[in-house]
Coordinates of C-alpha atoms in Angstrom, one line a residue:
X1 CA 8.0 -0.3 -15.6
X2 CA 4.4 1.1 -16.4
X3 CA 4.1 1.5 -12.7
X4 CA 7.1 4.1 -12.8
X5 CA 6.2 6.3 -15.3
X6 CA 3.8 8.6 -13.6
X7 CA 7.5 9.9 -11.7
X8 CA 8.8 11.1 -15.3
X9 CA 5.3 12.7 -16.2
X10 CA 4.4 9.9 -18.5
X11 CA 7.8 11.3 -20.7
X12 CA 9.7 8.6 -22.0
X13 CA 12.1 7.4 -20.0
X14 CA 15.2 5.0 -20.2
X15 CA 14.7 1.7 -18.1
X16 CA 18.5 2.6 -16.4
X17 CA 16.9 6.1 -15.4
X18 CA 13.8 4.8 -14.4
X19 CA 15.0 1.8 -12.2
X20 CA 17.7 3.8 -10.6
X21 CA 14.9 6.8 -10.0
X22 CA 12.2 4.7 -9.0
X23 CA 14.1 2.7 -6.3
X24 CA 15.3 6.3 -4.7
X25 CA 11.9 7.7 -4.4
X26 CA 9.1 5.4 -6.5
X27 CA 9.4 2.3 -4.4
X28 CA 7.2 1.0 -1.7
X29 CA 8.1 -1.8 -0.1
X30 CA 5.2 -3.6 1.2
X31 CA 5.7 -7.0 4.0
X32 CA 3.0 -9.6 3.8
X33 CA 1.2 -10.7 6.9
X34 CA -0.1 -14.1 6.1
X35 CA 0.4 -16.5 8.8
X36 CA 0.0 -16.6 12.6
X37 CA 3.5 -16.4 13.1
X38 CA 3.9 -13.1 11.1
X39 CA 1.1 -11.7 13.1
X40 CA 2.9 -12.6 16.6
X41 CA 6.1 -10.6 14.9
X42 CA 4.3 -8.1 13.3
X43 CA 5.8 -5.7 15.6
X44 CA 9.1 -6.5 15.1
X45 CA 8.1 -6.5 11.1
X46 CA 6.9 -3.1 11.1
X47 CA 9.9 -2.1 13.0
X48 CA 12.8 -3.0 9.9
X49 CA 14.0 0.4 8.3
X50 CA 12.7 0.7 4.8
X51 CA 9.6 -1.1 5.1
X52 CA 6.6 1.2 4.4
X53 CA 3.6 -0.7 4.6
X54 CA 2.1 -4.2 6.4
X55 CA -0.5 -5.9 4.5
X56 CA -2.6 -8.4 5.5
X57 CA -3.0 -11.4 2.9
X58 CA -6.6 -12.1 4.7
X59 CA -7.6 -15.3 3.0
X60 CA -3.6 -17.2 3.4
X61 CA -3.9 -15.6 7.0
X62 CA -7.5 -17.1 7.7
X63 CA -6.3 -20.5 6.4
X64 CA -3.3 -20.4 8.2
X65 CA -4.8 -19.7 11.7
X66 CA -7.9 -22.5 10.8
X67 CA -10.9 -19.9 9.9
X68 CA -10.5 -20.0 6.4
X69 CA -12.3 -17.2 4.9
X70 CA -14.7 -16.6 8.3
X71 CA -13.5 -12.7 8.4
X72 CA -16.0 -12.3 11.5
X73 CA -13.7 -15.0 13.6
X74 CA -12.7 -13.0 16.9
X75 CA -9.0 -14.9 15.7
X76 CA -8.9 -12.8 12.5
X77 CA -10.3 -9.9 14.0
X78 CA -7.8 -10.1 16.9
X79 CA -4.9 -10.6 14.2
X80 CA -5.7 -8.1 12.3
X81 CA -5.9 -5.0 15.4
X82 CA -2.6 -6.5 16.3
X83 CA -0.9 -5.3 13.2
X84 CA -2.7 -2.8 12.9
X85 CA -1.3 -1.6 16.4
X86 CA 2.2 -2.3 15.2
X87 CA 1.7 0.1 12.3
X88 CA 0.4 2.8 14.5
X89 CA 3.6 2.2 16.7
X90 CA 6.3 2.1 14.1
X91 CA 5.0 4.4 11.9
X92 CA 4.1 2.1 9.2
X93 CA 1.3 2.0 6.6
X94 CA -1.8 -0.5 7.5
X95 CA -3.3 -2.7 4.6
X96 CA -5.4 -5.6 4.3
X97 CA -6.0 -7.3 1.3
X98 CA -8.3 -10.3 0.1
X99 CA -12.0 -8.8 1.7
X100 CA -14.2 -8.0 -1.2
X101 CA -17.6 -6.4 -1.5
X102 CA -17.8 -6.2 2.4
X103 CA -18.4 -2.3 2.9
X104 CA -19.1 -3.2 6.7
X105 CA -15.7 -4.5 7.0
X106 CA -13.7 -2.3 4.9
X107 CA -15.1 0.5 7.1
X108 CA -14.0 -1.1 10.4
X109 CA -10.4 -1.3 8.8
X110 CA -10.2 2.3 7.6
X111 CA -12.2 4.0 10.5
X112 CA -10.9 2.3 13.4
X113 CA -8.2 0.0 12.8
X114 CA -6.4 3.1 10.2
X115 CA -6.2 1.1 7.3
X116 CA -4.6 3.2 4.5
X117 CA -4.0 0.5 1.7
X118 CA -6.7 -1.8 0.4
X119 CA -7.1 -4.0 -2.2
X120 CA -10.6 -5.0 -2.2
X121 CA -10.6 -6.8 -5.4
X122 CA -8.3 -9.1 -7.6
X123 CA -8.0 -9.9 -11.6
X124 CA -9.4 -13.4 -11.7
X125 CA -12.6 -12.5 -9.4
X126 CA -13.3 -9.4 -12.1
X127 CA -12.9 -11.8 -14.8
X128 CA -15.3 -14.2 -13.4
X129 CA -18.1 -11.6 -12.5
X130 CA -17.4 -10.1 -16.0
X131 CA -17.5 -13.7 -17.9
X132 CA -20.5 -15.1 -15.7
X133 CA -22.2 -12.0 -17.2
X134 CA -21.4 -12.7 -21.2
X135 CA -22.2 -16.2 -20.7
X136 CA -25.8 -14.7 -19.0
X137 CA -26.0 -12.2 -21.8
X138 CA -26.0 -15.1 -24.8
X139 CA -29.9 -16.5 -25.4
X140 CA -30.1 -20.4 -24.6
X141 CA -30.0 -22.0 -27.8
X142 CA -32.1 -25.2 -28.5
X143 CA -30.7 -27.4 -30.9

């Protein structure tokens, strides 16, 4: 509900009003690309009335086609201009999740491919840079 209440101008809002508000105008209705089949019918995908944006689940999708997490495979590269293309055609937002800290990439998928949607980074990786640096931060202790 959180997610809604920048629509109501963070005013308090009752959960009937805000549902029936934010699936008129607040939604977004993302389609996950994570297979090989989903790429071949991306096309058709991108084409369903009322679905605004294709994301690419990058590390399910490079498992799924045998590269698991190579994102420099020609097969992931090829998968992902693919549905990129079908975005272009149908008018639908591009995204690709699931490639962090690669500013080489990230710039390929914006500046070429059109990517509009990233999410170049998840909870449990932030946790574990954040607790690998408390753990680093505490002296070794000899007992």
């Amino acid at each position: 509900m959180t997610g809604l209440m920048p629509l109501f101008n963070m005013w308090p809002t009752s959960i009937t009003n805000a549902v029936e508000s934010g699936n008129k105008s607040g939604s977004t209705v993302f389609a996950m690309i994570e297979s090989g089949e989903a790429v071949d019918n991306s096309g058709e995908i991108a084409a369903v009335e009322g679905v605004d944006v294709l994301l690419i689940g990058s590390n399910d999708l490079s498992l799924d086609i045998g590269i698991g997490g190579d994102f420099a495979n020609q097969a992931y590269r090829f998968s992902v201009e693919k549905v990129s293309a079908a975005c272009r055609k149908h008018k639908k937002l591009f995204g690709v999740a699931g490639v962090y800290d690669d500013p080489k990439i990230h710039d390929w998928f914006i500046s070429i491919l059109g990517a509009r949607f990233l999410l170049v980074q998840q909870d449990l990786s932030l946790f574990a840079v954040g607790g690998h640096k408390s753990v680093r931060a505490v002296p070794q202790v000899r007992l």
